[in-house]
XYZ file of C-alpha atoms in Angstrom:
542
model
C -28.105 -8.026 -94.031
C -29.934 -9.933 -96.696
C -31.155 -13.646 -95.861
C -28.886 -15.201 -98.066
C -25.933 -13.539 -96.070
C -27.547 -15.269 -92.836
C -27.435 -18.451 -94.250
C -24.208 -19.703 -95.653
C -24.215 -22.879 -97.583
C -20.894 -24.236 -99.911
C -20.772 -22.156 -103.425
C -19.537 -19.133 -105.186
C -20.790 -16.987 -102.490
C -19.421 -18.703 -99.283
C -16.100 -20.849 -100.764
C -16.208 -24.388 -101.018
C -15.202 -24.769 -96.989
C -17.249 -21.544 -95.533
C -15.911 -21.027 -91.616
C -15.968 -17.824 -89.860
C -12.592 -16.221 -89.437
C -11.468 -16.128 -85.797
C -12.335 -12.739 -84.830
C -9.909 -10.591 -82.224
C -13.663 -9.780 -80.217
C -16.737 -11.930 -79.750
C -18.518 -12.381 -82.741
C -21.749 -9.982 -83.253
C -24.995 -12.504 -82.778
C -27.650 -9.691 -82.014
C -30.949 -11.682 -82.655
C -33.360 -10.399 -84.785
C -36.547 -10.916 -82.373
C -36.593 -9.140 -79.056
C -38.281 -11.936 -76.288
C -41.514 -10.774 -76.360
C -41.753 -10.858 -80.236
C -40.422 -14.252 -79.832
C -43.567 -15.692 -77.597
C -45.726 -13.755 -80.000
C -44.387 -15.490 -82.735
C -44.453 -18.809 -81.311
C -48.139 -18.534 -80.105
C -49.288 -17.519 -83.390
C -47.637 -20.480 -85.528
C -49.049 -22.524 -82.684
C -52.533 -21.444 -83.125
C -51.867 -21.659 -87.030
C -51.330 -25.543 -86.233
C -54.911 -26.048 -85.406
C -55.561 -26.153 -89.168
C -51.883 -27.361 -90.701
C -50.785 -26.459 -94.725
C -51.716 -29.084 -97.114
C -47.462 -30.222 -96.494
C -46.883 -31.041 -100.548
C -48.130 -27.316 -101.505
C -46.234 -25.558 -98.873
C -42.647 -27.243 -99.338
C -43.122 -26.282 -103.150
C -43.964 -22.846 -102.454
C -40.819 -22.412 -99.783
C -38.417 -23.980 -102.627
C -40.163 -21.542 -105.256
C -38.848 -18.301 -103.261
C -35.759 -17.114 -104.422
C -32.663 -17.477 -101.868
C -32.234 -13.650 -101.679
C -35.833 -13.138 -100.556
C -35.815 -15.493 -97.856
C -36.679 -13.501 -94.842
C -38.316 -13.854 -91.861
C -41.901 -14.096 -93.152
C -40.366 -16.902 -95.545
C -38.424 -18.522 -92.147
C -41.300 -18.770 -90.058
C -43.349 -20.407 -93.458
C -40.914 -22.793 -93.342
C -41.188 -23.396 -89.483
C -44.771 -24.244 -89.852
C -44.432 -26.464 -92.431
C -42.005 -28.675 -90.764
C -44.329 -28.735 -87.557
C -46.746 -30.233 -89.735
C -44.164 -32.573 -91.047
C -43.910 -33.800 -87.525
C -47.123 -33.928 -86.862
C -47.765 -36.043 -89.916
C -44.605 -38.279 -89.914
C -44.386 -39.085 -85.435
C -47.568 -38.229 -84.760
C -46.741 -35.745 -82.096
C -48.071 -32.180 -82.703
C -45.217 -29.293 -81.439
C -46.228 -27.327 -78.801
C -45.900 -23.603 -78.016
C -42.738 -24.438 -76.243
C -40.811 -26.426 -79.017
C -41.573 -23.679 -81.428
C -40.032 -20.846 -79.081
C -37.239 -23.230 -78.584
C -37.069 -23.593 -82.868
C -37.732 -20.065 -83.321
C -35.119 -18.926 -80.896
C -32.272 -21.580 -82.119
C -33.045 -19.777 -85.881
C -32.434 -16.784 -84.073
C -28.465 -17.773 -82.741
C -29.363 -17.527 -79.320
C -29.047 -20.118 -76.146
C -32.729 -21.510 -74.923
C -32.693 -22.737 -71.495
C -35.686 -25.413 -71.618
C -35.770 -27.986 -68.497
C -35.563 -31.763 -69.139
C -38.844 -33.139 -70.170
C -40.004 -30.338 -72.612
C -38.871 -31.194 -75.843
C -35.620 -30.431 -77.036
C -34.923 -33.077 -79.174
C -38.071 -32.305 -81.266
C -37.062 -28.514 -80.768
C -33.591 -28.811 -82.377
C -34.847 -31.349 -85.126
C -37.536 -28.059 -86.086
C -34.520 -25.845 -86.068
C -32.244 -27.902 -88.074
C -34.989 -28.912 -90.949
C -36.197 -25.068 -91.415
C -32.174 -24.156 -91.582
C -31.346 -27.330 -94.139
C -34.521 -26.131 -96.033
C -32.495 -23.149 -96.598
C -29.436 -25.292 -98.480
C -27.462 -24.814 -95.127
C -25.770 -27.665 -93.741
C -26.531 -28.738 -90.099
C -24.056 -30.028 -87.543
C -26.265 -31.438 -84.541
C -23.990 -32.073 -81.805
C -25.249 -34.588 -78.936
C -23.272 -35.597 -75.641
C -22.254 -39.005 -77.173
C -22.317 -41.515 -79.799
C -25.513 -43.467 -78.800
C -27.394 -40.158 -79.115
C -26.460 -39.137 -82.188
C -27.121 -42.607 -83.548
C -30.513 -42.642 -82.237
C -31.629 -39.248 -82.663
C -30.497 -40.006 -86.343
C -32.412 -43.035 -86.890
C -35.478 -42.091 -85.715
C -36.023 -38.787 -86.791
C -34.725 -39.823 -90.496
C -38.259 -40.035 -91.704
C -39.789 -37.045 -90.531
C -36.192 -35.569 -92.867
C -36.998 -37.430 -95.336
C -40.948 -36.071 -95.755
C -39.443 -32.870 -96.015
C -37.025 -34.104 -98.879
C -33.919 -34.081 -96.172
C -30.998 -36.198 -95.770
C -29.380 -37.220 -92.002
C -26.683 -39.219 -91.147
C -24.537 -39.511 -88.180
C -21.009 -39.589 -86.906
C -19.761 -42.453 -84.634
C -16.319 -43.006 -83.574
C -15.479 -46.601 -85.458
C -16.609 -44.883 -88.900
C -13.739 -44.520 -91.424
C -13.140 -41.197 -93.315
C -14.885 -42.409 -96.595
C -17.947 -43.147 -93.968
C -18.097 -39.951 -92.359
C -17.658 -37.849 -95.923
C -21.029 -39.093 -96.586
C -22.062 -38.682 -93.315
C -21.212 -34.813 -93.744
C -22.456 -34.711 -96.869
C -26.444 -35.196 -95.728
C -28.726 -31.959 -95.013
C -28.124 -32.737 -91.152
C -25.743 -34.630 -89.063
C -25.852 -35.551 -85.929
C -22.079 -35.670 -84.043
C -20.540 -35.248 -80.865
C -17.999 -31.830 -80.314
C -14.902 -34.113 -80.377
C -15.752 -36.214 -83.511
C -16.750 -32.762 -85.014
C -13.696 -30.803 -83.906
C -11.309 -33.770 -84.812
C -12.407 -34.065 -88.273
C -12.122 -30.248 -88.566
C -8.573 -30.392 -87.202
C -7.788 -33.308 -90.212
C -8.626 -31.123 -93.026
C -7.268 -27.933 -91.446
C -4.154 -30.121 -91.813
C -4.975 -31.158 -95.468
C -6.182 -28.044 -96.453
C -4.576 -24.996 -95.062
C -5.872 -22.134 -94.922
C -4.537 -19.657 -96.954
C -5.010 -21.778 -100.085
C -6.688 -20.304 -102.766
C -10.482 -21.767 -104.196
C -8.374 -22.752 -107.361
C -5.096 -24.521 -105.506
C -7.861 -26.757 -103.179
C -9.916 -27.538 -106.132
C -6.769 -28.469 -108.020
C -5.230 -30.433 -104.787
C -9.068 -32.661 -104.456
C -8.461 -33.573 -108.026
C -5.170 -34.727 -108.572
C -5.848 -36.880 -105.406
C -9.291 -37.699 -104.525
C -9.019 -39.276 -101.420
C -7.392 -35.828 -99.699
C -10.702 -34.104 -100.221
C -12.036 -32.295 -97.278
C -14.669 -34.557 -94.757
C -16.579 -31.590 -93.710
C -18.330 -29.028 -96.186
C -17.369 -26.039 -93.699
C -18.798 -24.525 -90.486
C -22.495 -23.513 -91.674
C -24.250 -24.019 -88.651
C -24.369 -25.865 -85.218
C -26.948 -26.388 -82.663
C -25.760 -27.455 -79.604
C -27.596 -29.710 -76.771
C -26.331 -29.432 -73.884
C -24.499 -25.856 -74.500
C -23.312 -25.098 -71.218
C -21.295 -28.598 -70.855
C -19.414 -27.974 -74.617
C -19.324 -24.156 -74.267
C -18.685 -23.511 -70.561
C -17.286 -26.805 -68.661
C -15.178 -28.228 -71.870
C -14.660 -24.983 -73.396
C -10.446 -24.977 -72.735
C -10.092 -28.483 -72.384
C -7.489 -29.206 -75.477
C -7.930 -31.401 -78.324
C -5.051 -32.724 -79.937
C -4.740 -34.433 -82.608
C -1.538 -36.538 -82.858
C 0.510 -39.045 -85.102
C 2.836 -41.813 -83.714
C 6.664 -40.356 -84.004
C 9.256 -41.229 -86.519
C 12.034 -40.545 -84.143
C 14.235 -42.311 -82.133
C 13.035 -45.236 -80.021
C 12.189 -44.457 -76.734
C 11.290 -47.960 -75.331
C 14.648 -48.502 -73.583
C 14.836 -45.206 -72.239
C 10.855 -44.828 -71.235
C 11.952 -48.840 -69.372
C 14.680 -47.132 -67.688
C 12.653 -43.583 -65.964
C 10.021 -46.487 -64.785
C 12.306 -48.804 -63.402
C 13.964 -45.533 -61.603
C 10.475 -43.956 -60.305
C 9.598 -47.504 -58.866
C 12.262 -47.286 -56.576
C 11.811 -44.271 -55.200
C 9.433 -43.041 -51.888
C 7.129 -40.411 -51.696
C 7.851 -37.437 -49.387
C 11.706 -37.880 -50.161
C 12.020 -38.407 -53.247
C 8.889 -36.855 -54.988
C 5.963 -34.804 -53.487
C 2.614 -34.101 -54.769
C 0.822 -30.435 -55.185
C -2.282 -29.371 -52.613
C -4.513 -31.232 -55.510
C -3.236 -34.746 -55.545
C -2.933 -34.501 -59.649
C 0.739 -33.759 -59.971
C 4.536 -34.742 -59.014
C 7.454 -33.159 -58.450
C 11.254 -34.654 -57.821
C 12.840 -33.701 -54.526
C 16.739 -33.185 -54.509
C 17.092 -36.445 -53.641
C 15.013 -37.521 -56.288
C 17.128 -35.980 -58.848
C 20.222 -36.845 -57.178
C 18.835 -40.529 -57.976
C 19.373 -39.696 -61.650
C 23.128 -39.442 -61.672
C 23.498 -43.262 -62.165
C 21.224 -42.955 -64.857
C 23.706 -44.174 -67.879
C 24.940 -41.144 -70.141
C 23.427 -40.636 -73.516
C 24.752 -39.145 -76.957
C 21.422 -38.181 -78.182
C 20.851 -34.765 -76.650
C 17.140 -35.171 -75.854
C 16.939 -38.557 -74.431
C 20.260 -37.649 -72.320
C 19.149 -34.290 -71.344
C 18.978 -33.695 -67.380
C 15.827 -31.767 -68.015
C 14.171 -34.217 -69.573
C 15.163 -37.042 -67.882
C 13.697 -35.766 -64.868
C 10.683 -35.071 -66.531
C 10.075 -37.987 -67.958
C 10.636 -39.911 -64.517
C 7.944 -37.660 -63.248
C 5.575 -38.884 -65.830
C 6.491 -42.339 -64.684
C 5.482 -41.338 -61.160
C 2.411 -39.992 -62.293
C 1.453 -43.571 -64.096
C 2.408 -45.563 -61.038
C 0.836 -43.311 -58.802
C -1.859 -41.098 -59.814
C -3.471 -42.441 -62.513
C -5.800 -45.278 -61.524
C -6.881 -48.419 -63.520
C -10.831 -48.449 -63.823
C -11.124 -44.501 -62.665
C -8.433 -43.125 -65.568
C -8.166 -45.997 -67.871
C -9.599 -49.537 -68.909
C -7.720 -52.177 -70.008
C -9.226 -54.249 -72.910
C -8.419 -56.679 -75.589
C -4.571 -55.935 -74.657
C -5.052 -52.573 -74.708
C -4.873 -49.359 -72.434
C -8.131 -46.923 -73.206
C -8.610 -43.699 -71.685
C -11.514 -43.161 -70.149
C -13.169 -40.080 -71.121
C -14.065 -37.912 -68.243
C -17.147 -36.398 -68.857
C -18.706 -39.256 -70.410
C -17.426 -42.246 -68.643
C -16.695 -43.804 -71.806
C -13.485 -45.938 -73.112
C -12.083 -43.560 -75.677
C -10.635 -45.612 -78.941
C -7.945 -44.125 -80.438
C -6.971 -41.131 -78.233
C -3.844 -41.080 -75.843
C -1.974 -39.311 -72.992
C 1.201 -37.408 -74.503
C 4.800 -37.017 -74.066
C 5.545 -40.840 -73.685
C 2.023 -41.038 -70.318
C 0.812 -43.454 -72.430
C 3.774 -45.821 -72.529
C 4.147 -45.417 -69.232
C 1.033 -46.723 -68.162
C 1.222 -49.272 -70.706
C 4.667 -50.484 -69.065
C 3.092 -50.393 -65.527
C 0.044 -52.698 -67.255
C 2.595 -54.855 -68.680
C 0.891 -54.562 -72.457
C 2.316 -54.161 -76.188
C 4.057 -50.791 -76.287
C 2.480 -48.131 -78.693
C 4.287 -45.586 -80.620
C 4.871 -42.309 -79.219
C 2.666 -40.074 -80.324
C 3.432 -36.368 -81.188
C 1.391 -33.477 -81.195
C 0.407 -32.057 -85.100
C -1.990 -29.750 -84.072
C -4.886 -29.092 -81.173
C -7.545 -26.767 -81.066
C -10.039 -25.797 -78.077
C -13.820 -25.767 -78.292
C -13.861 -21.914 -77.382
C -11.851 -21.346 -80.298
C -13.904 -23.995 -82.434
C -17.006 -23.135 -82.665
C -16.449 -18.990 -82.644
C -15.469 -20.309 -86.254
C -19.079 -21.065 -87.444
C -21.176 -18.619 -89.646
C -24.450 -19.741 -87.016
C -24.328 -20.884 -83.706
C -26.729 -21.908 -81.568
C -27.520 -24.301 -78.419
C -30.180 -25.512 -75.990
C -29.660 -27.005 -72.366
C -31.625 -27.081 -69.120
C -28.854 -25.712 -67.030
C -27.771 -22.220 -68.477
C -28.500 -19.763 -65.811
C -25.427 -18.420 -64.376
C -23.456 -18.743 -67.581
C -25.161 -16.229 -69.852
C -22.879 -13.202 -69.201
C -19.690 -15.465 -69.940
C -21.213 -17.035 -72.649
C -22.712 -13.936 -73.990
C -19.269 -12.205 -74.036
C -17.145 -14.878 -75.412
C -19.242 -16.305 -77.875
C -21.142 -13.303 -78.539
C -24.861 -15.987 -77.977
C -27.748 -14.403 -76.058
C -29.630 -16.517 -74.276
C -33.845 -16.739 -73.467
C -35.460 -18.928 -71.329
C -38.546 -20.511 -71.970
C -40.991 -21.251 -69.608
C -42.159 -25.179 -69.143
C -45.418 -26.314 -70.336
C -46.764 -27.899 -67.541
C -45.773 -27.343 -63.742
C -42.616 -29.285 -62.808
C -43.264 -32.198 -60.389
C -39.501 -32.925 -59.696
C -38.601 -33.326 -55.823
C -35.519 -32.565 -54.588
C -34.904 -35.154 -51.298
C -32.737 -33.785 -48.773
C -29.186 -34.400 -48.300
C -27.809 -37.166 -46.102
C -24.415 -37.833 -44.599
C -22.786 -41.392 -43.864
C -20.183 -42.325 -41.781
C -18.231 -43.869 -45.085
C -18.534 -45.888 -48.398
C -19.056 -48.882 -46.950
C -22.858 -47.577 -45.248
C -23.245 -44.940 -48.316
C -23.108 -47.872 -50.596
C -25.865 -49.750 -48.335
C -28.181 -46.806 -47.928
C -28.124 -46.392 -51.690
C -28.753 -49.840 -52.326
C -31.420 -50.070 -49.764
C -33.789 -46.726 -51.253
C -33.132 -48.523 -54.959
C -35.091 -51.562 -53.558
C -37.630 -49.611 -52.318
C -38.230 -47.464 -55.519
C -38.088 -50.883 -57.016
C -40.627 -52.758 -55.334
C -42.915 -50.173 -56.488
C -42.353 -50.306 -59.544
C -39.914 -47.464 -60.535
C -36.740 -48.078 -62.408
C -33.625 -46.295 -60.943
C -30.575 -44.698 -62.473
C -27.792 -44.197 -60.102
C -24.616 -42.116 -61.220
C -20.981 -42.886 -59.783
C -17.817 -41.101 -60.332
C -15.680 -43.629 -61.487
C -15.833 -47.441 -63.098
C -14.760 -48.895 -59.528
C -17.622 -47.398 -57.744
C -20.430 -48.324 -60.280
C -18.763 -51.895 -59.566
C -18.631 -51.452 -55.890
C -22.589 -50.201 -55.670
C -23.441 -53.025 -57.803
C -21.809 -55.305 -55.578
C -23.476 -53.999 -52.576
C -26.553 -54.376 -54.538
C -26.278 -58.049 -55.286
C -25.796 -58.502 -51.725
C -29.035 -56.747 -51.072
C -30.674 -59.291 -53.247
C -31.224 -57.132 -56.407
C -29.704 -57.803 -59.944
C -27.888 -54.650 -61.482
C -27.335 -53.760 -64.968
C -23.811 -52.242 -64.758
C -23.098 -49.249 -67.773
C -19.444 -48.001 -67.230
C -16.175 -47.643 -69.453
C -15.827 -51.795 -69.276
C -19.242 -52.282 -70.222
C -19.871 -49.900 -72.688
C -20.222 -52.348 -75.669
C -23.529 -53.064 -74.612
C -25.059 -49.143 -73.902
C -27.419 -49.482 -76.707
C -28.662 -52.613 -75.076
C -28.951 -50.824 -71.851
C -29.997 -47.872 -72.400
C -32.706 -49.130 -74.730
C -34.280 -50.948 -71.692
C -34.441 -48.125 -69.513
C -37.251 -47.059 -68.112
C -39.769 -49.851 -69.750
C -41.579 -52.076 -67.008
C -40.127 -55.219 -67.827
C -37.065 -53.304 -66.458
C -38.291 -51.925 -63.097
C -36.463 -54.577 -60.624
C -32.844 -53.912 -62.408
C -30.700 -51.012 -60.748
C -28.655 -49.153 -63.593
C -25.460 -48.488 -61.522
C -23.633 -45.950 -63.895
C -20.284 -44.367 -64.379
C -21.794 -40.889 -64.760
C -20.879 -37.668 -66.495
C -19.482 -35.524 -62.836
C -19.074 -31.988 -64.126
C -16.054 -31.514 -61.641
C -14.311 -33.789 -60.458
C -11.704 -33.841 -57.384
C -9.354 -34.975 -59.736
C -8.941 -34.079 -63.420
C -6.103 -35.689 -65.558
C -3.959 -33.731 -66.634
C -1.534 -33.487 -70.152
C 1.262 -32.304 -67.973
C 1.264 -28.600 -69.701
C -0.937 -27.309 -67.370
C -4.329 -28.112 -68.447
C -6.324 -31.845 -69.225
C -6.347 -32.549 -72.113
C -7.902 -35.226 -74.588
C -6.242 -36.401 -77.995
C -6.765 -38.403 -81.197
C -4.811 -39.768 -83.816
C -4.509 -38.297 -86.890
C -4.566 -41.390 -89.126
């Protein structure tokens, strides 16, 4: 395989929209470096740093190489100069680590580095020496904030090296994120990234010809694709996108031009608020689904018949009342949902963030809207959803980093086809596990938390405390106020101001606050669900 086949870029070579096609059997990754050539490797550019290319020089020299000679002596050229970069633009010389990390992310494999050692500079090495190669970059980060920040301040060590970054937020507009895609790097989150590849896969099908999409973009410009393809990715955090998320479905949805439902989603509410639980519904082992008893279906029969042979169907009648049940009983204001400006907003569950513009399916959404008593929404219906397992199989290069991957390598190894090599920490790791307590209940949890947070505080240490849900970040600050101490709150309601917040972290000024914090619980003891069988999360496809 030549270099230029291992790094795909938009052209005659790739197609204007390059993407792997999903393959019937993990894709074949095989890196290039065995481990131990990797450390070599790594110690040898770091002793090369001691005395740094003149920058100017070697960026002209890298450019000067033809594509089709750009091997590994040419990739690890490249690495060195964009170390120096670094050096030169944040002051902050790589270490052996960060180049391993770089070096191995080149390589498509998985690098388990703990918290603390540099993976942000790591993946920025990575995704320079691969955009120095014409390939485009997808960065994707666990949320908005991050992608906005690692953006900003890592756009002039880009720049130096004649790069362009942008990022991807949820409030930009199509026009906004085409640019955004259109830079050297970008820095996104999975479901921004996997949404906008879901729109064009809907404006673009695939099996049209170069010639038909070329001809399609000009007779109407605003239809042209947002993304440029699936070059590469480099994933932080790999084992939460790859491994927890990987099945979660995303659809992408547009309201319904059907029949109005209003009346008839009014009616299965008003039925499903009169009936009891444990004779007229039950709920499974789990708590996070209903089911009609005989006598709750027998409560249907004075349901008022219907000509139009879905909304009068028995079937879905009864189904529909269960969703009903499910909004008045199982999903919870605050835990599941916020309510703002007039408006129900999921919550999303493994960031703990009100997600704009995505919705529960099948007519949830109404329903909880009519038990909140707010403006009904269309009904949206399911265009088309995609999963990240299948996703991101689809790009030419993949590649991810995260501090928790052992365990996971043999799943991720055979689905994804990703190797993964773990590199050792710099300095010793001074991290102290305290052991575990148990309280009686919330109530003296809640005090015992609040009571070590004052402690740390007083000497000096700021504090981050996760909770599982809205309501308890707002029941620990509570607690805390009563203890005396002032909390900054970060949770779904709140998270207008994360910037803000997180931006203080951590700085002295901010030692006495508590950050009481809707955290990101990898499982849950309840999940919601779409009511297929799996949770799910959606979007709109306007």
């Amino acid at each position: 395989m030549t270099a230029l086949a291992g790094w795909p870029f938009p052209g005659l070579v790739w197609g204007p929209y390059p993407q792997a096609r999903l393959p019937a059997a993990p894709p074949d990754r095989k890196p290039a470096l065995a481990r131990a050539a990797l450390t070599r490797k790594a110690a040898e550019l770091h002793a090369r740093l001691q005395q740094p290319p003149i920058l100017d020089a070697a960026l002209h020299a890298l450019r000067q190489v033809p594509e089709a000679r750009r091997d590994a002596a040419w990739l690890e050229q490249a690495l060195l100069a964009v170390a120096a970069a670094m050096e030169e633009v944040l002051r902050v010389r790589p270490h052996r680590q960060q180049l391993m990390a770089a070096r191995a992310l080149l390589d498509q494999r998985l690098v388990e580095m703990d918290t603390g050692e540099g993976k942000t500079l790591a993946i920025a090495m990575a995704a320079a020496v691969a955009a120095l190669a014409r390939t485009p970059v997808h960065v994707v980060t666990a949320n908005d904030y991050l992608a906005q920040r690692d953006a900003d301040s890592l756009r002039p060590f880009f720049a130096r090296l004649g790069l362009t970054v942008d990022f991807i937020a949820q409030p930009k507009e199509m026009a906004e994120r085409r640019v955004a895609y259109g830079c050297d790097v970008t820095y996104c989150t999975a479901k921004e990234l996997a949404f906008d590849y879901l729109r064009d896969s809907l404006l673009h099908p695939a099996d049209q010809s170069p010639l038909e999409r070329r001809l399609r973009e000009a007779g109407s410009p605003g239809r042209a694709p947002v993304l440029r393809g699936l070059c590469m990715a480099i994933l932080d955090e790999a084992d939460t996108i790859l491994v927890d998320e990987a099945r979660v479905p995303l659809v992408l949805s547009q309201p319904a031009n059907g029949v109005a439902e209003e009346t008839f989603l009014r009616r299965a509410a008003a039925i499903a608020a009169t009936l009891a639980e444990g004779r007229d519904f039950t709920r499974d082992a789990a708590g996070a689904t209903v089911r009609l008893t005989a006598g709750g279906l027998a409560s249907l029969a004075a349901w008022d018949a219907d000509d139009h042979p879905l909304l009068g169907h028995p079937q879905h009648r009864a189904t529909t009342v269960e969703l009903a049940l499910t909004a008045q009983h199982l999903l919870q204001r605050d835990r599941d949902y916020v309510v703002r400006d007039g408006e129900v907003m999921l919550v999303d569950d493994t960031t703990g963030r009100a997600a704009a513009g995505r919705a529960w399916s099948r007519g949830l959404h109404q329903l909880v809207e009519l038990k909140e008593r707010v403006k009904l929404t269309l009904r949206n219906t399911t265009v088309t959803q995609i999963t990240y397992q299948r996703f991101f199989v689809r790009y030419l290069r993949l590649a991810g980093i995260s501090g928790t991957l052992r365990g996971a390598g043999g799943e991720l190894r055979a689905v994804y086809g990703l190797r993964m090599v773990r590199v050792l920490p710099r300095t010793p790791r001074r991290v102290r596990h305290a052991p575990a307590r148990l309280l009686a209940d919330s109530a003296a949890l809640w005090q015992a938390v609040a009571r070590s947070a004052g402690e740390l505080a007083a000497q000096g240490r700021p504090v981050l405390v996760g909770c599982e849900t809205v309501r308890a970040s707002e029941a620990l600050a509570a607690h805390m106020r009563a203890c005396g101490l002032q909390p900054l709150v970060l949770n779904a309601r709140e998270d207008r101001e994360e910037t803000r917040i997180v931006g203080e972290a951590g700085t002295p000024a901010a030692s006495p606050w508590r950050r009481a914090w809707r955290g990101a619980a990898r499982t849950s003891r309840w999940r919601p669900r779409c009511w297929s069988g799996a949770g799910c999360m959606s979007s709109c496809a306007s």
